[in-house]
mmCIF file of C-alpha atoms and ligand atoms in Angstrom:
data_model
loop_
_atom_site.group_PDB
_atom_site.id
_atom_site.type_symbol
_atom_site.label_atom_id
_atom_site.label_comp_id
_atom_site.label_asym_id
_atom_site.label_seq_id
_atom_site.Cartn_x
_atom_site.Cartn_y
_atom_site.Cartn_z
ATOM 1 C CA MET A 1 112.929 72.378 109.733
ATOM 2 C CA LYS A 2 110.968 70.184 112.435
ATOM 3 C CA LEU A 3 108.768 67.748 111.035
ATOM 4 C CA ILE A 4 107.319 66.745 114.403
ATOM 5 C CA GLY A 5 104.166 68.291 115.168
ATOM 6 C CA TRP A 6 102.853 69.345 112.000
ATOM 7 C CA MET A 7 99.332 68.030 111.454
ATOM 8 C CA ILE A 8 98.190 66.427 108.383
ATOM 9 C CA LEU A 9 95.039 66.394 106.925
ATOM 10 C CA ALA A 10 94.024 64.916 103.864
ATOM 11 C CA VAL A 11 90.550 65.295 102.218
ATOM 12 C CA GLY A 12 88.835 61.877 101.099
ATOM 13 C CA LEU A 13 88.234 60.648 97.918
ATOM 14 C CA SER A 14 84.819 61.126 98.334
ATOM 15 C CA GLY A 15 84.437 64.399 97.191
ATOM 16 C CA ALA A 16 82.213 65.321 99.866
ATOM 17 C CA LEU A 17 84.649 68.550 101.243
ATOM 18 C CA ALA A 18 85.739 68.552 97.830
ATOM 19 C CA PHE A 19 83.128 71.047 96.173
ATOM 20 C CA PRO A 20 83.044 74.123 98.626
ATOM 21 C CA CYS A 21 82.230 76.135 96.037
ATOM 22 C CA ALA A 22 79.703 74.038 93.714
ATOM 23 C CA GLY A 23 76.558 75.695 95.120
ATOM 24 C CA GLN A 24 78.323 79.073 93.707
ATOM 25 C CA GLY A 25 79.400 77.690 90.433
ATOM 26 C CA THR A 26 76.237 74.886 89.379
ATOM 27 C CA PHE A 27 74.510 77.644 87.725
ATOM 28 C CA ALA A 28 76.915 80.016 86.155
ATOM 29 C CA ALA A 29 75.042 81.110 82.861
ATOM 30 C CA LYS A 30 78.282 81.145 80.871
ATOM 31 C CA PRO A 31 81.258 79.490 81.788
ATOM 32 C CA ILE A 32 84.600 81.810 81.298
ATOM 33 C CA GLN A 33 86.591 80.265 78.908
ATOM 34 C CA ILE A 34 90.262 79.110 80.069
ATOM 35 C CA ALA A 35 93.083 77.282 78.143
ATOM 36 C CA ILE A 36 96.148 75.880 79.765
ATOM 37 C CA LEU A 37 99.022 75.698 77.378
ATOM 38 C CA ASP A 38 101.245 72.749 78.103
ATOM 39 C CA GLY A 39 104.261 71.251 76.277
ATOM 40 C CA GLN A 40 107.887 71.101 76.198
ATOM 41 C CA SER A 41 110.173 70.748 79.498
ATOM 42 C CA GLY A 42 111.299 66.964 79.392
ATOM 43 C CA GLY A 43 113.303 64.792 81.919
ATOM 44 C CA PRO A 44 111.469 63.278 84.947
ATOM 45 C CA TYR A 45 110.385 66.456 86.291
ATOM 46 C CA HIS A 46 107.777 69.171 85.281
ATOM 47 C CA ASN A 47 105.610 66.709 83.591
ATOM 48 C CA TRP A 48 102.791 68.189 82.347
ATOM 49 C CA ARG A 49 101.185 64.962 80.910
ATOM 50 C CA LEU A 50 100.567 64.430 84.831
ATOM 51 C CA THR A 51 100.254 67.908 86.003
ATOM 52 C CA THR A 52 98.109 69.536 83.424
ATOM 53 C CA PRO A 53 95.009 66.780 84.294
ATOM 54 C CA ALA A 54 95.267 68.159 87.883
ATOM 55 C CA LEU A 55 95.196 71.599 87.056
ATOM 56 C CA LYS A 56 92.009 71.225 84.650
ATOM 57 C CA LYS A 57 90.178 69.235 86.977
ATOM 58 C CA GLU A 58 90.976 72.214 89.729
ATOM 59 C CA LEU A 59 89.282 74.891 87.693
ATOM 60 C CA GLU A 60 86.733 72.986 86.190
ATOM 61 C CA GLU A 61 85.017 71.737 89.676
ATOM 62 C CA THR A 62 84.697 75.341 90.453
ATOM 63 C CA GLY A 63 81.472 75.160 88.201
ATOM 64 C CA ILE A 64 82.397 78.326 86.991
ATOM 65 C CA PHE A 65 85.022 77.505 84.396
ATOM 66 C CA ALA A 66 85.081 75.849 80.778
ATOM 67 C CA VAL A 67 88.893 74.390 80.239
ATOM 68 C CA SER A 68 90.614 73.476 76.966
ATOM 69 C CA VAL A 69 94.186 72.278 76.608
ATOM 70 C CA LEU A 70 96.580 73.383 73.744
ATOM 71 C CA THR A 71 99.703 71.538 73.576
ATOM 72 C CA ALA A 72 102.515 73.496 71.995
ATOM 73 C CA PRO A 73 105.183 71.735 69.724
ATOM 74 C CA PRO A 74 108.774 71.648 71.352
ATOM 75 C CA SER A 75 110.754 74.608 70.469
ATOM 76 C CA ASP A 76 112.725 73.207 67.866
ATOM 77 C CA GLY A 77 109.569 71.089 66.227
ATOM 78 C CA ASP A 78 106.547 72.032 64.040
ATOM 79 C CA PHE A 79 104.749 75.057 64.061
ATOM 80 C CA SER A 80 103.157 75.445 61.344
ATOM 81 C CA HIS A 81 99.613 73.441 62.636
ATOM 82 C CA PHE A 82 99.992 75.501 66.089
ATOM 83 C CA LYS A 83 98.053 78.454 65.842
ATOM 84 C CA PRO A 84 95.888 78.756 68.786
ATOM 85 C CA ASP A 85 92.781 81.531 68.862
ATOM 86 C CA PHE A 86 94.152 83.064 72.468
ATOM 87 C CA LYS A 87 91.260 85.691 71.815
ATOM 88 C CA ARG A 88 88.576 82.665 72.374
ATOM 89 C CA TYR A 89 89.649 82.410 76.256
ATOM 90 C CA ARG A 90 89.655 84.929 78.721
ATOM 91 C CA ALA A 91 93.239 83.565 80.292
ATOM 92 C CA ILE A 92 95.663 81.142 79.498
ATOM 93 C CA VAL A 93 97.355 79.312 82.083
ATOM 94 C CA MET A 94 100.857 78.848 81.240
ATOM 95 C CA ASN A 95 102.058 75.203 82.413
ATOM 96 C CA TYR A 96 104.784 75.106 79.891
ATOM 97 C CA ASP A 97 108.808 75.700 79.903
ATOM 98 C CA GLY A 98 110.534 75.751 76.780
ATOM 99 C CA PRO A 99 113.525 77.988 75.615
ATOM 100 C CA THR A 100 111.752 79.764 72.395
ATOM 101 C CA TRP A 101 108.960 80.460 70.195
ATOM 102 C CA PRO A 102 108.727 81.437 66.582
ATOM 103 C CA ALA A 103 108.126 85.332 66.243
ATOM 104 C CA GLU A 104 105.041 85.524 64.585
ATOM 105 C CA LEU A 105 103.358 83.454 68.161
ATOM 106 C CA ARG A 106 105.247 85.702 70.303
ATOM 107 C CA ALA A 107 104.002 88.608 68.847
ATOM 108 C CA GLN A 108 100.299 87.361 68.810
ATOM 109 C CA PHE A 109 100.677 85.914 72.401
ATOM 110 C CA GLU A 110 101.664 89.972 73.604
ATOM 111 C CA ARG A 111 98.948 91.021 71.549
ATOM 112 C CA TYR A 112 96.254 88.898 73.568
ATOM 113 C CA VAL A 113 97.901 89.859 77.151
ATOM 114 C CA ALA A 114 98.511 93.645 75.843
ATOM 115 C CA GLY A 115 95.018 93.635 74.823
ATOM 116 C CA GLY A 116 93.237 92.407 78.081
ATOM 117 C CA GLY A 117 93.921 89.209 77.812
ATOM 118 C CA GLY A 118 94.482 86.892 81.635
ATOM 119 C CA LEU A 119 97.504 85.311 81.860
ATOM 120 C CA VAL A 120 98.106 82.845 84.485
ATOM 121 C CA ILE A 121 102.135 81.494 84.928
ATOM 122 C CA VAL A 122 102.588 78.295 86.928
ATOM 123 C CA HIS A 123 105.830 77.482 88.650
ATOM 124 C CA ALA A 124 108.215 76.363 85.775
ATOM 125 C CA ALA A 125 106.380 78.267 83.199
ATOM 126 C CA ASP A 126 109.109 81.648 84.726
ATOM 127 C CA ASN A 127 111.992 79.379 83.662
ATOM 128 C CA ALA A 128 110.648 79.611 79.873
ATOM 129 C CA PHE A 129 112.055 81.863 77.378
ATOM 130 C CA PRO A 130 114.770 84.055 78.690
ATOM 131 C CA ASP A 131 115.287 85.740 75.364
ATOM 132 C CA TRP A 132 111.839 87.313 74.943
ATOM 133 C CA PRO A 133 111.688 90.510 76.946
ATOM 134 C CA ALA A 134 107.913 90.631 76.902
ATOM 135 C CA TYR A 135 107.376 87.936 78.260
ATOM 136 C CA ASN A 136 109.680 88.482 81.006
ATOM 137 C CA GLU A 137 107.914 91.398 81.566
ATOM 138 C CA MET A 138 104.874 89.425 82.090
ATOM 139 C CA THR A 139 106.149 87.014 84.564
ATOM 140 C CA GLY A 140 108.107 89.552 86.224
ATOM 141 C CA ILE A 141 111.010 87.646 87.531
ATOM 142 C CA GLY A 142 112.154 84.097 86.671
ATOM 143 C CA GLY A 143 115.103 81.468 87.005
ATOM 144 C CA TRP A 144 117.176 79.123 85.254
ATOM 145 C CA ARG A 145 117.821 78.934 81.543
ATOM 146 C CA LYS A 146 121.264 80.924 82.352
ATOM 147 C CA ARG A 147 119.716 84.129 82.991
ATOM 148 C CA SER A 148 122.111 86.515 85.041
ATOM 149 C CA GLU A 149 121.883 89.869 85.738
ATOM 150 C CA GLN A 150 121.201 90.597 82.115
ATOM 151 C CA ALA A 151 117.773 89.496 82.959
ATOM 152 C CA GLY A 152 116.856 91.996 85.582
ATOM 153 C CA PRO A 153 117.523 92.031 89.564
ATOM 154 C CA TYR A 154 116.689 89.735 92.135
ATOM 155 C CA TRP A 155 113.573 90.414 93.610
ATOM 156 C CA TYR A 156 112.727 89.318 97.391
ATOM 157 C CA TYR A 157 111.522 90.474 100.883
ATOM 158 C CA LYS A 158 114.198 91.538 103.387
ATOM 159 C CA SER A 159 113.311 92.666 107.206
ATOM 160 C CA GLY A 160 109.931 93.010 105.722
ATOM 161 C CA LYS A 161 110.655 95.383 102.763
ATOM 162 C CA LEU A 162 110.632 94.283 99.629
ATOM 163 C CA VAL A 163 114.148 94.475 97.819
ATOM 164 C CA SER A 164 115.280 94.820 94.213
ATOM 165 C CA ASP A 165 118.991 93.709 94.402
ATOM 166 C CA ALA A 166 121.033 93.955 91.297
ATOM 167 C CA SER A 167 123.956 91.972 92.726
ATOM 168 C CA PRO A 168 125.351 90.032 89.471
ATOM 169 C CA GLY A 169 124.609 85.933 89.748
ATOM 170 C CA PRO A 170 122.722 83.212 88.024
ATOM 171 C CA ALA A 171 119.320 82.803 88.699
ATOM 172 C CA GLY A 172 116.963 80.360 90.075
ATOM 173 C CA ARG A 173 117.713 77.984 93.238
ATOM 174 C CA HIS A 174 115.918 75.614 95.464
ATOM 175 C CA GLY A 175 116.629 73.001 98.339
ATOM 176 C CA ALA A 176 115.059 69.688 98.981
ATOM 177 C CA ARG A 177 110.958 69.750 98.871
ATOM 178 C CA LEU A 178 109.380 70.303 102.213
ATOM 179 C CA PRO A 179 106.531 71.610 103.136
ATOM 180 C CA PHE A 180 106.886 75.343 104.207
ATOM 181 C CA GLN A 181 104.980 78.016 105.260
ATOM 182 C CA ILE A 182 102.952 80.817 103.104
ATOM 183 C CA THR A 183 102.938 84.575 104.606
ATOM 184 C CA ALA A 184 100.637 86.812 102.968
ATOM 185 C CA ARG A 185 101.983 90.267 102.188
ATOM 186 C CA GLN A 186 98.729 91.655 100.316
ATOM 187 C CA PRO A 187 95.687 90.110 102.510
ATOM 188 C CA GLN A 188 93.296 92.407 101.018
ATOM 189 C CA HIS A 189 94.200 91.331 97.670
ATOM 190 C CA PRO A 190 90.655 89.583 96.100
ATOM 191 C CA ILE A 191 93.014 86.357 95.524
ATOM 192 C CA LEU A 192 94.148 85.904 99.372
ATOM 193 C CA LYS A 193 90.958 88.063 100.977
ATOM 194 C CA GLY A 194 89.609 85.788 103.509
ATOM 195 C CA LEU A 195 92.329 83.173 103.530
ATOM 196 C CA PRO A 196 94.941 83.007 106.537
ATOM 197 C CA PRO A 197 97.738 85.458 106.767
ATOM 198 C CA VAL A 198 100.177 82.145 107.464
ATOM 199 C CA TRP A 199 99.309 78.933 105.996
ATOM 200 C CA MET A 200 101.613 75.577 105.582
ATOM 201 C CA HIS A 201 102.095 74.242 101.931
ATOM 202 C CA ALA A 202 102.598 71.092 100.897
ATOM 203 C CA ASN A 203 105.971 69.618 99.758
ATOM 204 C CA ASP A 204 107.160 71.546 96.617
ATOM 205 C CA GLU A 205 110.265 73.627 95.682
ATOM 206 C CA LEU A 206 111.215 76.543 97.230
ATOM 207 C CA TYR A 207 112.092 79.251 94.430
ATOM 208 C CA GLY A 208 114.613 81.664 95.358
ATOM 209 C CA MET A 209 117.381 83.968 93.537
ATOM 210 C CA LEU A 210 114.527 84.543 91.222
ATOM 211 C CA ARG A 211 115.300 87.804 88.789
ATOM 212 C CA GLY A 212 113.451 89.558 86.064
ATOM 213 C CA PRO A 213 112.225 93.439 85.496
ATOM 214 C CA GLY A 214 109.587 93.394 88.070
ATOM 215 C CA LYS A 215 107.358 95.860 86.220
ATOM 216 C CA ASN A 216 104.093 96.282 87.654
ATOM 217 C CA MET A 217 104.359 93.945 89.678
ATOM 218 C CA THR A 218 102.750 93.525 93.765
ATOM 219 C CA ILE A 219 103.856 90.302 95.669
ATOM 220 C CA LEU A 220 100.983 88.734 97.276
ATOM 221 C CA ALA A 221 102.912 86.136 99.308
ATOM 222 C CA THR A 222 106.478 85.171 100.246
ATOM 223 C CA ALA A 223 107.477 82.142 101.889
ATOM 224 C CA HIS A 224 111.497 81.773 104.150
ATOM 225 C CA SER A 225 114.240 80.071 102.017
ATOM 226 C CA ASP A 226 115.851 78.456 104.672
ATOM 227 C CA PRO A 227 119.679 78.653 104.641
ATOM 228 C CA ASN A 228 119.872 75.688 106.259
ATOM 229 C CA ASN A 229 117.992 73.534 103.094
ATOM 230 C CA ASN A 230 120.166 75.442 100.171
ATOM 231 C CA GLY A 231 118.257 78.415 100.730
ATOM 232 C CA THR A 232 119.030 82.098 100.273
ATOM 233 C CA GLY A 233 118.098 83.478 103.888
ATOM 234 C CA HIS A 234 115.566 85.401 102.555
ATOM 235 C CA ASP A 235 111.582 85.750 102.185
ATOM 236 C CA GLU A 236 111.181 85.030 98.429
ATOM 237 C CA PRO A 237 108.424 85.874 96.441
ATOM 238 C CA MET A 238 106.030 82.965 95.865
ATOM 239 C CA LEU A 239 102.552 84.690 94.388
ATOM 240 C CA MET A 240 102.384 87.610 92.415
ATOM 241 C CA VAL A 241 99.985 89.671 90.610
ATOM 242 C CA LEU A 242 101.276 92.040 87.391
ATOM 243 C CA ARG A 243 99.852 93.867 84.564
ATOM 244 C CA TYR A 244 100.903 93.876 81.107
ATOM 245 C CA GLY A 245 99.096 96.362 78.820
ATOM 246 C CA LYS A 246 95.233 95.698 79.946
ATOM 247 C CA GLY A 247 95.964 92.186 80.631
ATOM 248 C CA ARG A 248 95.989 90.643 84.488
ATOM 249 C CA ILE A 249 98.653 88.380 85.180
ATOM 250 C CA PHE A 250 98.853 86.177 88.375
ATOM 251 C CA HIS A 251 102.007 84.122 89.164
ATOM 252 C CA THR A 252 102.272 81.229 91.254
ATOM 253 C CA ALA A 253 106.188 80.028 91.850
ATOM 254 C CA LEU A 254 104.367 77.055 93.738
ATOM 255 C CA GLY A 255 103.208 73.650 91.591
ATOM 256 C CA HIS A 256 106.531 71.546 91.236
ATOM 257 C CA ASP A 257 104.168 68.351 90.494
ATOM 258 C CA VAL A 258 101.083 66.823 91.163
ATOM 259 C CA PHE A 259 101.754 66.899 94.955
ATOM 260 C CA ALA A 260 102.956 70.360 95.132
ATOM 261 C CA MET A 261 99.210 70.974 93.591
ATOM 262 C CA SER A 262 96.894 68.729 95.627
ATOM 263 C CA CYS A 263 97.777 70.872 98.384
ATOM 264 C CA VAL A 264 94.450 73.130 99.233
ATOM 265 C CA GLY A 265 96.305 76.532 99.591
ATOM 266 C CA PHE A 266 97.772 75.876 95.765
ATOM 267 C CA ILE A 267 94.452 74.767 94.549
ATOM 268 C CA THR A 268 92.341 77.922 96.364
ATOM 269 C CA THR A 269 95.281 80.296 95.506
ATOM 270 C CA PHE A 270 95.486 78.909 91.391
ATOM 271 C CA GLN A 271 91.381 78.739 91.301
ATOM 272 C CA ARG A 272 90.953 82.179 92.539
ATOM 273 C CA GLY A 273 94.015 83.680 90.819
ATOM 274 C CA THR A 274 92.696 82.504 87.401
ATOM 275 C CA GLU A 275 89.342 83.868 88.012
ATOM 276 C CA TRP A 276 90.595 87.281 88.991
ATOM 277 C CA VAL A 277 93.088 87.572 85.760
ATOM 278 C CA ALA A 278 89.966 86.666 83.889
ATOM 279 C CA THR A 279 87.385 89.016 85.325
ATOM 280 C CA GLY A 280 88.829 91.085 87.858
ATOM 281 C CA ARG A 281 87.358 89.925 90.443
ATOM 282 C CA VAL A 282 87.151 86.720 92.733
ATOM 283 C CA THR A 283 83.759 84.972 93.690
ATOM 284 C CA GLN A 284 84.859 81.748 95.572
ATOM 285 C CA LYS A 285 84.850 81.539 99.199
ATOM 286 C CA PRO A 286 88.030 79.965 100.862
ATOM 287 C CA PRO A 287 87.165 76.024 101.581
ATOM 288 C CA ALA A 288 86.679 74.814 105.201
ATOM 289 C CA THR A 289 89.912 72.337 104.464
ATOM 290 C CA PHE A 290 92.395 75.297 103.838
ATOM 291 C CA PRO A 291 95.771 74.363 105.632
ATOM 292 C CA THR A 292 96.278 76.440 108.993
ATOM 293 C CA ALA A 293 99.738 77.682 109.998
ATOM 294 C CA ASN A 294 101.282 74.577 110.886
ATOM 295 C CA THR A 295 99.014 71.677 109.122
ATOM 296 C CA VAL A 296 99.492 70.712 105.611
ATOM 297 C CA SER A 297 96.079 69.884 104.136
ATOM 298 C CA TYR A 298 95.878 68.216 100.635
ATOM 299 C CA ARG A 299 93.788 66.808 98.665
ATOM 300 C CA ALA A 300 93.853 63.026 98.266
ATOM 301 C CA ASP A 301 91.910 62.758 94.751
ATOM 302 C CA ILE A 302 94.382 64.965 93.178
ATOM 303 C CA ALA A 303 97.419 63.873 94.515
ATOM 304 C CA GLN A 304 96.421 60.024 92.935
ATOM 305 C CA MET A 305 96.840 61.612 89.875
ATOM 306 C CA ASP A 306 100.395 61.083 90.244
ATOM 307 C CA PRO A 307 101.483 57.232 90.361
ATOM 308 C CA ALA A 308 104.020 57.590 93.053
ATOM 309 C CA PHE A 309 101.152 58.306 95.359
ATOM 310 C CA LEU A 310 99.793 54.896 94.923
ATOM 311 C CA ASN A 311 103.315 53.708 95.465
ATOM 312 C CA GLY A 312 103.194 54.987 98.985
ATOM 313 C CA ALA A 313 104.439 58.826 98.252
ATOM 314 C CA SER A 314 102.998 61.901 99.892
ATOM 315 C CA PRO A 315 102.500 65.614 99.791
ATOM 316 C CA VAL A 316 103.293 65.838 103.326
ATOM 317 C CA VAL A 317 106.435 63.273 103.768
ATOM 318 C CA PRO A 318 110.080 65.461 102.275
ATOM 319 C CA LYS A 319 111.970 64.500 99.416
ATOM 320 C CA ARG A 320 115.576 64.555 99.999
HETATM 321 ZN ZN1 ZN B 401 110.395 72.342 89.731
#
């Protein structure tokens, strides 16, 4: 992939451009209650201690959300004190990847979404819970944690058409972190309406070979997975919406780390996706700083929430 010729736009720390929707949200009579659910993962990646504050800031700055954080114990931990009242929230944002949950908590979560609760799946949250059928219906597609053809077919776009491919094999793959283009497939959906049909996402993992039931799933946007970067050669689903019972779900495969989450394209689709699952509509206008087809646009005030930024790393310099 060619790096020369990419224009880079970093929105400054002043915040002057950072709140394009402030006028809309400031006077919202009643904030929409949202909970970010995080925890588990482990290792140096998918560090929710860094990413949850970024997600929280992105939602709160819209002025329309009030955001709580629910940190779940690790799968082998003590769940006797983790009794979230999901019904208090219009939507749950899953920033969580772990192998399993107790049956009672699973059942409570299923009732919440089936009964009309909103759900946002962020990146590695689609790795979680391979053995929980209802959760895999909610995410539509997922990867890793030993998923195989039993999880469902692969889903991707080929020659402009959605394909479900029942070939056997593992699930989940990505190359080195690079900026890559996102292409809208449902540009009139409220989450994407008014955004450019193609835009350049900041450094991120481009998930491919995701598999799952894919029920009640609409692919909003894809990204081409480059065979020269361990890719599949397909256009892989990046942004999806699903229904589970009465619940609306927005699934973004984007968001490996704080840098990926500092992309104005990530931020905008995350803010809008969360509003859409919570209320069924989107009132937020696109920001003037939205990336174009060849221009990465990221927020330095978000990127600096990862200490690596202060050490010279950047959301636009590819990680090899
Ligand atoms: Zn990742």
